[in-house]
Short mmCIF file of C-alpha atoms and ligand atoms in Angstrom, two decimals:
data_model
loop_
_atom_site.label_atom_id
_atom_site.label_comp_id
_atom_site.label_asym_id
_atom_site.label_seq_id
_atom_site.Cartn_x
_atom_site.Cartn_y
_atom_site.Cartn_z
CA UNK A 25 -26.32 -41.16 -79.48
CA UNK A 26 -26.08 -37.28 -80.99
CA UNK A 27 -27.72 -36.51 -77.95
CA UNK A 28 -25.09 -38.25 -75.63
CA UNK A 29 -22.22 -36.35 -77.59
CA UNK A 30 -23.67 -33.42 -77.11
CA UNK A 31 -24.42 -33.54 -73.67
CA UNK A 32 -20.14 -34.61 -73.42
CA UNK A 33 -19.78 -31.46 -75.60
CA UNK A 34 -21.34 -29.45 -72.96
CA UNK A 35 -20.14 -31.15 -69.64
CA UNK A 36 -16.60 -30.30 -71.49
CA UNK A 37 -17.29 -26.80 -72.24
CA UNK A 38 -19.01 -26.25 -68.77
CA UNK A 39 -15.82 -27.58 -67.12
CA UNK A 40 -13.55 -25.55 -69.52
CA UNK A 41 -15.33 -22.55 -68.16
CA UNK A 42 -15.48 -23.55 -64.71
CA UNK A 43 -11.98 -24.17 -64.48
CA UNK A 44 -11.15 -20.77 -66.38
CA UNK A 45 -13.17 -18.91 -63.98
CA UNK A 46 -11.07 -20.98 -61.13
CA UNK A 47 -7.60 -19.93 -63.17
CA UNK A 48 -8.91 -15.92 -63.31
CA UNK A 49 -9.89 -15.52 -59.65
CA UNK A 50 -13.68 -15.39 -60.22
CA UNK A 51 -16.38 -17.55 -58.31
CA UNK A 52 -19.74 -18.26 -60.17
CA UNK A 53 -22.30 -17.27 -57.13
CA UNK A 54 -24.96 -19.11 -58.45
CA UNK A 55 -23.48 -23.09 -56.85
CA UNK A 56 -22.82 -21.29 -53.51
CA UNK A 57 -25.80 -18.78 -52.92
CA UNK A 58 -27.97 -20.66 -50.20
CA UNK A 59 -24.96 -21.13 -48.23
CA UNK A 60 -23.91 -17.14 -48.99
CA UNK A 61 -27.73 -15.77 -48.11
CA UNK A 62 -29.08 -18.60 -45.97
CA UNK A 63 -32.50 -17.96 -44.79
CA UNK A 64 -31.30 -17.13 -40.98
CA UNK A 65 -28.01 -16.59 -39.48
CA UNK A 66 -26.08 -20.23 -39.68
CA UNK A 67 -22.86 -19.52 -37.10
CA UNK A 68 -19.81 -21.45 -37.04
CA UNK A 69 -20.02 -20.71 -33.04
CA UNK A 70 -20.88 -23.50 -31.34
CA UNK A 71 -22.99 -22.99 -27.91
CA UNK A 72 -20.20 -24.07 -25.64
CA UNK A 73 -18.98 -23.53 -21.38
CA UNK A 74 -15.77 -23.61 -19.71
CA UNK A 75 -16.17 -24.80 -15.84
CA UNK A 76 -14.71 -21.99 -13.31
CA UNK A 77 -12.91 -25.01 -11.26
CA UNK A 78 -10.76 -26.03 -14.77
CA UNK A 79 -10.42 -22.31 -16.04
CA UNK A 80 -9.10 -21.25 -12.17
CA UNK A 81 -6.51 -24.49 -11.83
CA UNK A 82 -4.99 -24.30 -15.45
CA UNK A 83 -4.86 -20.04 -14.50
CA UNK A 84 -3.15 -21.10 -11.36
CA UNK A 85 -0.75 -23.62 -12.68
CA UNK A 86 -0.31 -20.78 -15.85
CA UNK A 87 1.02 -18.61 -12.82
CA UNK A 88 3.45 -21.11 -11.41
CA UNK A 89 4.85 -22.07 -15.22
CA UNK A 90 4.95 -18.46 -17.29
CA UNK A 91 6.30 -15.38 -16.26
CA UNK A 92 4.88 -12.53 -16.49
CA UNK A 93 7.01 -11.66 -19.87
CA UNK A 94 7.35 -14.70 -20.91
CA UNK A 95 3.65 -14.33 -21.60
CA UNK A 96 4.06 -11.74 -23.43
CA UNK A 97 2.96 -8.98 -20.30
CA UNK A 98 -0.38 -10.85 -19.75
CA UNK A 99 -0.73 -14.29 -18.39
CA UNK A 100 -4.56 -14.85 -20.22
CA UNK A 101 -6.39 -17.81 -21.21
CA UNK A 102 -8.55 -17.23 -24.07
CA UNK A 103 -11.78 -19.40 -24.55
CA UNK A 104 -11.37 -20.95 -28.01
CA UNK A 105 -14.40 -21.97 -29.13
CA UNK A 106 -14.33 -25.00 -31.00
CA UNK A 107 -16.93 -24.41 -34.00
CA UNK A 108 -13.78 -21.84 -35.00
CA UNK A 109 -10.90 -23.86 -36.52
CA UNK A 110 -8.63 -23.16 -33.71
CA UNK A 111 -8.93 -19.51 -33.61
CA UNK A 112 -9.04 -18.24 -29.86
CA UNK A 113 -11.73 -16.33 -29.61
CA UNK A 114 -15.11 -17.31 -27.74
CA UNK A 115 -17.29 -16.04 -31.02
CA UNK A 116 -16.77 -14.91 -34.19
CA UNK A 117 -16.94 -11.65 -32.78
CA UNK A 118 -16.11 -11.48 -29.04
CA UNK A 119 -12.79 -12.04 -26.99
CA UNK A 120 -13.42 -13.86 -23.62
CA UNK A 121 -10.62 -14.96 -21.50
CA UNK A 122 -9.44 -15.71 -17.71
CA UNK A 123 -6.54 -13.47 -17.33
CA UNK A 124 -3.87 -14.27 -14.02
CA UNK A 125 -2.22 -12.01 -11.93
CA UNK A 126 0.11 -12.81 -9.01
CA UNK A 127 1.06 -11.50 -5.97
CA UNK A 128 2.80 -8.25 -6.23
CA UNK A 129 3.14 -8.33 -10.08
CA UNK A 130 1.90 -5.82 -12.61
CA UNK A 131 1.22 -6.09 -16.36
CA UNK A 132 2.52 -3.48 -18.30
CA UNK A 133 1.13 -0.45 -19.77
CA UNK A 134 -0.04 -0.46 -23.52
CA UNK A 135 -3.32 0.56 -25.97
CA UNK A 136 -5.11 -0.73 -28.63
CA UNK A 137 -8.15 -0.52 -30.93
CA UNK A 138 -10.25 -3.05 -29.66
CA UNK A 139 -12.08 -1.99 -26.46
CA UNK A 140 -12.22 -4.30 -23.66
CA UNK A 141 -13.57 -4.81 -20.06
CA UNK A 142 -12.97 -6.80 -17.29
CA UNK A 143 -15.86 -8.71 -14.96
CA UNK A 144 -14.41 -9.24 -11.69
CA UNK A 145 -15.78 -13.02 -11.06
CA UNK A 146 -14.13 -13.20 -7.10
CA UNK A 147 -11.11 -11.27 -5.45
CA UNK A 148 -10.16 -8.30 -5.12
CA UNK A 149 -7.11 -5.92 -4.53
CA UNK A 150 -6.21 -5.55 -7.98
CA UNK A 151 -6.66 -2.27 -9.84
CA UNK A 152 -6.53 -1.17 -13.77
CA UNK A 153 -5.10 1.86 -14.25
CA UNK A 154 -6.73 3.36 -17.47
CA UNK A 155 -5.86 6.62 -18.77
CA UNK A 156 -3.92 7.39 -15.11
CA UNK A 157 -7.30 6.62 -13.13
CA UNK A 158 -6.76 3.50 -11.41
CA UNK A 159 -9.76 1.88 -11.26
CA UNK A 160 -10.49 -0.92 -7.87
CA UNK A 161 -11.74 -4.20 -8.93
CA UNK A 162 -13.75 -5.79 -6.01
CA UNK A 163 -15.91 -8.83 -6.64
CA UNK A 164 -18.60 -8.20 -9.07
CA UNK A 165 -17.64 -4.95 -10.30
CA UNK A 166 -17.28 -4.32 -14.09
CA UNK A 167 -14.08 -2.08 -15.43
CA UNK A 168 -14.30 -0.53 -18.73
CA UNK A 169 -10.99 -0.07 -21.33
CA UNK A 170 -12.46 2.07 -24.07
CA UNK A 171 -10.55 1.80 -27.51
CA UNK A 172 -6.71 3.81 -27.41
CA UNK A 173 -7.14 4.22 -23.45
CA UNK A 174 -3.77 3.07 -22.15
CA UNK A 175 -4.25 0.21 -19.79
CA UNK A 176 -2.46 -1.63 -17.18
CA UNK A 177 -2.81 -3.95 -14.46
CA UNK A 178 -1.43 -3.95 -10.65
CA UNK A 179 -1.67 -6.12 -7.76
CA UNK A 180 -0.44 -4.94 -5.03
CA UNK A 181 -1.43 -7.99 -2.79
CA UNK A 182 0.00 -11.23 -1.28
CA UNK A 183 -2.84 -13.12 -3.25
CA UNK A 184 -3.70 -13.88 -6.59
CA UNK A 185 -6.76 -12.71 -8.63
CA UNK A 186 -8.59 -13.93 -11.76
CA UNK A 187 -10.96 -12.14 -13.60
CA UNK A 188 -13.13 -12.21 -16.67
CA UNK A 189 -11.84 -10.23 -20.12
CA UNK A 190 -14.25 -9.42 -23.26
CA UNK A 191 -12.92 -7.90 -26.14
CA UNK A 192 -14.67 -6.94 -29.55
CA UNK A 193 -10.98 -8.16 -30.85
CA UNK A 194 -12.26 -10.85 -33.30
CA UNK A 195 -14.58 -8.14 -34.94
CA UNK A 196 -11.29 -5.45 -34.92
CA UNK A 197 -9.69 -8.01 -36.37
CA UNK A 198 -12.39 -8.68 -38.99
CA UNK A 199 -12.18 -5.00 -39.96
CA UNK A 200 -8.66 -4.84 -40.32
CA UNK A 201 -8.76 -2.46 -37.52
CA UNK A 202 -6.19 -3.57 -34.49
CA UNK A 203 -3.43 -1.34 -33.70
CA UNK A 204 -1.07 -1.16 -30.99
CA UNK A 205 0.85 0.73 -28.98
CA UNK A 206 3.35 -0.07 -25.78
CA UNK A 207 3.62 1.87 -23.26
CA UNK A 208 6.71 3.62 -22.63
CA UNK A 209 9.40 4.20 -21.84
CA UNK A 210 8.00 3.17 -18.25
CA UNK A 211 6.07 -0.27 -17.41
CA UNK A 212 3.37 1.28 -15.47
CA UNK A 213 1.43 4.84 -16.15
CA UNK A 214 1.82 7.34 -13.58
CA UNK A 215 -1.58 7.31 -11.22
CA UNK A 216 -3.40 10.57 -10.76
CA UNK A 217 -5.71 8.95 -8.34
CA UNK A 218 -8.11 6.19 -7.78
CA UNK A 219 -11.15 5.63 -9.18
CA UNK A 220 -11.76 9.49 -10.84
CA UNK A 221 -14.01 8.27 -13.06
CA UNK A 222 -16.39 7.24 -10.55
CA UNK A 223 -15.81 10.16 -8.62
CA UNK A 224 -17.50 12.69 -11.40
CA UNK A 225 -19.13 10.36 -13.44
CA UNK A 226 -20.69 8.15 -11.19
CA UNK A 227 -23.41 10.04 -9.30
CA UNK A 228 -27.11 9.27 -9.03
CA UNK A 229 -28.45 10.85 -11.71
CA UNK A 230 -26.11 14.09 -11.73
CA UNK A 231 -23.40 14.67 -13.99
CA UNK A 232 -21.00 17.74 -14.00
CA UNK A 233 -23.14 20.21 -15.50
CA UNK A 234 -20.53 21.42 -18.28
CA UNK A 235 -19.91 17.33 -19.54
CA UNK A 236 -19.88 18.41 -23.03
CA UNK A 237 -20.73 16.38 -26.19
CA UNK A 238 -21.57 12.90 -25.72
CA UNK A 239 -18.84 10.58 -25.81
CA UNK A 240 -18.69 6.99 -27.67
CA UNK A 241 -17.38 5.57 -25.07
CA UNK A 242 -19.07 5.92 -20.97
CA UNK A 243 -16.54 8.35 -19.55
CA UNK A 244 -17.40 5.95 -15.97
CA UNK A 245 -15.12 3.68 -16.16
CA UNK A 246 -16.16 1.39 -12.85
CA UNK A 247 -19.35 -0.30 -12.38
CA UNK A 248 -19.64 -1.50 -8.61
CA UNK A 249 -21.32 -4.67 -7.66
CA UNK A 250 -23.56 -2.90 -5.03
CA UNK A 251 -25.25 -0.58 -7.54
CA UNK A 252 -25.97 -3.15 -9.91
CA UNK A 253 -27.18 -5.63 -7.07
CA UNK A 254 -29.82 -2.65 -5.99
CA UNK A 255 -30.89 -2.18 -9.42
CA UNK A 256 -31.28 -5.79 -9.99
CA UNK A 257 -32.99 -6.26 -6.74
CA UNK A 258 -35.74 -3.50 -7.14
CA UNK A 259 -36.50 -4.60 -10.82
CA UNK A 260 -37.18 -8.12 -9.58
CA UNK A 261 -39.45 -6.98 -6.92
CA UNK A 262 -41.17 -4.52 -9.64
CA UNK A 263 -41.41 -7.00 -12.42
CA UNK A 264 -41.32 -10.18 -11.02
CA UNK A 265 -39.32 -13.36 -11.85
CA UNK A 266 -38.02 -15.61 -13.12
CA UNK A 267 -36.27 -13.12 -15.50
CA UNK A 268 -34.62 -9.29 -15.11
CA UNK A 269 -31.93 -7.95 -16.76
CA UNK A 270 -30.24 -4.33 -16.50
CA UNK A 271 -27.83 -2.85 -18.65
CA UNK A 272 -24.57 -0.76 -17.73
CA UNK A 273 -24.61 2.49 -19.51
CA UNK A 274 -23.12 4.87 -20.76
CA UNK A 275 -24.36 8.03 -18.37
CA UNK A 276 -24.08 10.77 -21.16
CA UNK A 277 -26.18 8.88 -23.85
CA UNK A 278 -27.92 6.12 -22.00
CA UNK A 279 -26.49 3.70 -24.55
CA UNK A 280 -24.14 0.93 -24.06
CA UNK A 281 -21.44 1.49 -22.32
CA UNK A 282 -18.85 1.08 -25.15
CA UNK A 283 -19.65 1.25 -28.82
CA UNK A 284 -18.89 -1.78 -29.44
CA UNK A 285 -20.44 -4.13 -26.68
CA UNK A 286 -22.99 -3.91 -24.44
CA UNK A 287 -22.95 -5.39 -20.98
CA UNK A 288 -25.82 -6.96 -19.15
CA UNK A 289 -26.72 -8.62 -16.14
CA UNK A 290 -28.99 -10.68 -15.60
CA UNK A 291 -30.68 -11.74 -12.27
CA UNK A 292 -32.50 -15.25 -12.15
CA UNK A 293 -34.88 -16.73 -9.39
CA UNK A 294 -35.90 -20.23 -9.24
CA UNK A 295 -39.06 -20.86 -10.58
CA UNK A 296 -39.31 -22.07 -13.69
CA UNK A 297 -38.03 -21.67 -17.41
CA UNK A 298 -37.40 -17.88 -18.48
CA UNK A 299 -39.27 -17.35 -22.18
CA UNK A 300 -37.15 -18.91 -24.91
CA UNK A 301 -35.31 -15.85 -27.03
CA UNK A 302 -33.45 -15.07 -29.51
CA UNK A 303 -31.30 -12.54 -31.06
CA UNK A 304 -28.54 -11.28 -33.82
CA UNK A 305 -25.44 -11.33 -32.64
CA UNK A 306 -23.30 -13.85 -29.85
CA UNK A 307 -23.17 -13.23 -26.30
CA UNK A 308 -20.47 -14.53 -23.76
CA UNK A 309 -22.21 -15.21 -20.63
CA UNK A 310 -19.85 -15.23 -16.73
CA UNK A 311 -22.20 -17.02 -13.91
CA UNK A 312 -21.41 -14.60 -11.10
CA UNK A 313 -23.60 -15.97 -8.30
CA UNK A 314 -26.06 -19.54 -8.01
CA UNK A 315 -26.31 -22.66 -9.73
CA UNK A 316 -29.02 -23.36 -12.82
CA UNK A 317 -28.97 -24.57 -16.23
CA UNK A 318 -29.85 -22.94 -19.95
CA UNK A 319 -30.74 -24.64 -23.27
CA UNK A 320 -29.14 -23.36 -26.11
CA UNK A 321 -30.56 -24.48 -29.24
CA UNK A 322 -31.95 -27.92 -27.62
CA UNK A 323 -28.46 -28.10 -25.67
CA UNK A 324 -29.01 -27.98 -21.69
CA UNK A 325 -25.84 -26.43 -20.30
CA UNK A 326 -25.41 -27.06 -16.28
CA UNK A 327 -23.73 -24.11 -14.62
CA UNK A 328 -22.50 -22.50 -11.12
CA UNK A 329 -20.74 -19.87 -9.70
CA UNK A 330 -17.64 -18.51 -12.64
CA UNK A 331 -18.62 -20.94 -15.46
CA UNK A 332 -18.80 -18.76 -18.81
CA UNK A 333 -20.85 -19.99 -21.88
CA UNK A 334 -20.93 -18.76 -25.46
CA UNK A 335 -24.98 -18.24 -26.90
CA UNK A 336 -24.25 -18.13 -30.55
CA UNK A 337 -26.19 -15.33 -32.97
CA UNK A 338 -30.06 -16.71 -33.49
CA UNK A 339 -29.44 -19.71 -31.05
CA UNK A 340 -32.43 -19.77 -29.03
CA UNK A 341 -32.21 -19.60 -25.03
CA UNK A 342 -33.90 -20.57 -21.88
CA UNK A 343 -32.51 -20.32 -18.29
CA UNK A 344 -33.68 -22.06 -15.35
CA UNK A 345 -31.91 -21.41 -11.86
CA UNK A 346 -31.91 -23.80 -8.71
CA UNK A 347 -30.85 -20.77 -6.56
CA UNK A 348 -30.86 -17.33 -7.30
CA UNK A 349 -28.26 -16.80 -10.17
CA UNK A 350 -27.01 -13.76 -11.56
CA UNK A 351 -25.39 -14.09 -15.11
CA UNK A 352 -23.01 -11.02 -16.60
CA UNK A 353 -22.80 -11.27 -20.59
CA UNK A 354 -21.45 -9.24 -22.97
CA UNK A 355 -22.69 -8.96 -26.65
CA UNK A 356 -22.16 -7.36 -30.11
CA UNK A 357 -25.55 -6.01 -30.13
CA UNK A 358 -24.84 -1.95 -30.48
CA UNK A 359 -22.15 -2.81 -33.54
CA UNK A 360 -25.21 -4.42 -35.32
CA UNK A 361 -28.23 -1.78 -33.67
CA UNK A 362 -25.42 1.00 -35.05
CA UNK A 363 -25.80 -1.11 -38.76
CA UNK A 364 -29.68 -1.05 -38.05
CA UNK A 365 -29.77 -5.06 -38.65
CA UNK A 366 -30.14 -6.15 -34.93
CA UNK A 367 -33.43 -8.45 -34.41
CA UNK A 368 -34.45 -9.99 -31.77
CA UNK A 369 -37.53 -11.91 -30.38
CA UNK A 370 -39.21 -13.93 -27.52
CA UNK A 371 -40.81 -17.78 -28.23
CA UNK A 372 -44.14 -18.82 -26.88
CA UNK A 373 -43.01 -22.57 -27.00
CA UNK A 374 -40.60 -24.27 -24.51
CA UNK A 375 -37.29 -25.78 -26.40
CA UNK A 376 -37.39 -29.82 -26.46
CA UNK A 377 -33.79 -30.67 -24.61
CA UNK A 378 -32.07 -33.02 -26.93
CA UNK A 379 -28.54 -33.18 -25.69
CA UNK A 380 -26.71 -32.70 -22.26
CA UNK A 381 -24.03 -30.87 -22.82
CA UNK A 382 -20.84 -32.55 -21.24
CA UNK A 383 -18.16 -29.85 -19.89
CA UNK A 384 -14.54 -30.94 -19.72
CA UNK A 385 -13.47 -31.51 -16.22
CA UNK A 386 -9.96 -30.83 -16.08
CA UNK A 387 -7.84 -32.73 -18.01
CA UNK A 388 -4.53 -32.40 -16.24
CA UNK A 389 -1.22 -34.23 -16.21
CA UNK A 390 0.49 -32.25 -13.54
CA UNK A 391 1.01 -33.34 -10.30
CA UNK A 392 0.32 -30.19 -8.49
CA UNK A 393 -3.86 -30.01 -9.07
O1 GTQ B 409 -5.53 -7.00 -20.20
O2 GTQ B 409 -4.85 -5.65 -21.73
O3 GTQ B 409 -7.59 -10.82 -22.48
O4 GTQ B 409 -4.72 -6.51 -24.19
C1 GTQ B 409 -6.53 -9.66 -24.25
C2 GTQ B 409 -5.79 -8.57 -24.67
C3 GTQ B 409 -6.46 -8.81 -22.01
C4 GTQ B 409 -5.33 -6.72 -21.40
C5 GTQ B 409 -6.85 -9.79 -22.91
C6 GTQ B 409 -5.40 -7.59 -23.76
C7 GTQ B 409 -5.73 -7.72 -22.43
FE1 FE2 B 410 -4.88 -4.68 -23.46
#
């Protein structure tokens, strides 16, 4: 009996302090510490894909329903992944998107903290001017926007042309960090000439003798599909399959090519699972070429050519291609080598697939599909 009103005495004061804590802004740590320090990374990302057929037709009917201003100077599509309360962004840390542009339109000039590039998944005719150079995008090739380079976008064609956008925005945003600037008082930057970049920066192992300190960001701003292809090709014949990836660079430190992302390819040949791996830090995978499938975390994901998946941090993953696939990602990886907390690793044992993942076909209610 004593002990029963003693145990109410304490449930009272315990709740009397609780709620005080509550009332002063304070959090006790000690009911919430497994989920603060779990033993391994525990993302809200989900492992999730967007099919190239729906991204392209809602892109397409975007064009025919939003003008160019109307959308606010870019006509973009943002991959929200679901595990993220509504928030579009493809991971907690990355940006990935399926921006639109027209025939003969142009989206106008501006800058901003968070770095971006584009992946050019098919087309071509479009160029980014950045920093005056106008940069070509052909199929395949990958165009850098370092962080405060102005940007904008022309197509000079009768066609239209999607491409692939990853930003570190969600970690800018995370920091506090975005600013922006348009540009003005003119839509468009005046060009100084076409692909510059590649012109000095771009050479086979030479660089202008006098290039100075090393920069953060790769001074090359254009990545071409053929080089990469060549690279890819004569590490698969070196190595062997089913598995080679290459990085782009930056040509004055050998790093990543921004600070802030890194951007990989990977080239995959039929035959057989590549080792199951993991790593800190998400990646947003674009299918540029073939037809296979990956497991992510027990999850098989079927893809094909302009798909684009999300492989959350620590998520384990195996590919498998039918025909010889070549996957671009993008990933956080030098923010967290820069903190010294990247980790990574390969598996000995296969992943059991528990799940198919089911991608949404498109779920239209226009007439014009
Ligand atoms: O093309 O400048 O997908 O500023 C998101 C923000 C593209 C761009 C995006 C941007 C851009
Ligand atoms: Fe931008």
């Amino acid at each position: 009996m004593a002990d029963q009103a003693a145990d109410r005495a304490t449930q009272e004061a315990l709740d009397g302090f609780y709620g005080d804590l509550k009332a002063n802004d304070l959090a006790p740590l000690w009911p919430i510490s497994d989920e603060l320090m779990p033993a391994a990374p525990t993302p809200a990302t989900l492992p999730y894909l967007w099919r190239w057929k729906m991204l392209r037709r809602l892109a397409e009917r975007a064009g025919e329903l939003i003008t160019i201003e109307r959308g606010g100077d870019r006509r973009v599509l943002s991959l929200a992944n679901p595990g993220l309360g509504g928030a579009p962004y493809a991971s907690s840390t990355l940006w990935g998107a399926a921006q639109y542009l027209g025939p003969r339109e142009s989206a106008p000039g501006h800058r901003h903290t968070p770095a971006a590039i584009r992946f050019v998944v098919e087309g071509d005719g479009v160029w980014t001017t950045v920093n005056g150079d106008a940069c070509d995008m052909h199929s395949g090739d990958l165009i850098l926007t370092p962080s405060m380079h102005w940007h904008d976008h022309s197509n000079p064609t009768d066609h239209a042309m999607i491409w692939f956008d990853g930003l570190d925005l969600p970690t800018m945003k995370a920091l506090d960090a975005i600013f922006f600037e348009p540009y003005q008082p003119d839509e468009l930057q005046p060009v100084a000439g076409h692909n510059l970049s590649e012109r000095l920066w771009g050479g086979r192992a030479t660089l202008p003798r006098d290039h100075g300190h090393d920069r953060p960001s790769s001074p090359l701003l254009v990545y071409r599909w053929i080089d990469a292809d060549r690279s890819l090709e004569a590490l698969l014949a070196e190595r062997g399959g089913p598995l080679v990836t290459l990085e782009y660079t930056n040509p004055l430190t050998g790093g990543p090519a921004l600070p802030t992302m890194a951007c990989e390819m990977h080239r995959i040949v039929p035959g057989g699972l590549t080792r199951p791996y993991r790593k800190v830090g998400s990646s947003v995978c674009v299918v540029y070429r073939g037809a296979g499938h990956s497991v992510i975390d027990g999850q098989r994901f079927d893809w094909s050519h302009g798909d684009m998946f999300v492989v959350p941090s620590w998520s384990t993953v195996e590919h498998e291609a039918s025909e010889p696939s070549d996957l671009f990602a993008i990933s956080d990886r030098p923010i967290l080598e820069a903190l010294h907390v990247f980790r990574d690793e390969w598996l000995d044992a296969p992943q059991d697939v528990t799940a198919t993942f089911e991608a949404k076909e498109p779920q239209t209610q226009d007439s014009v599909a």
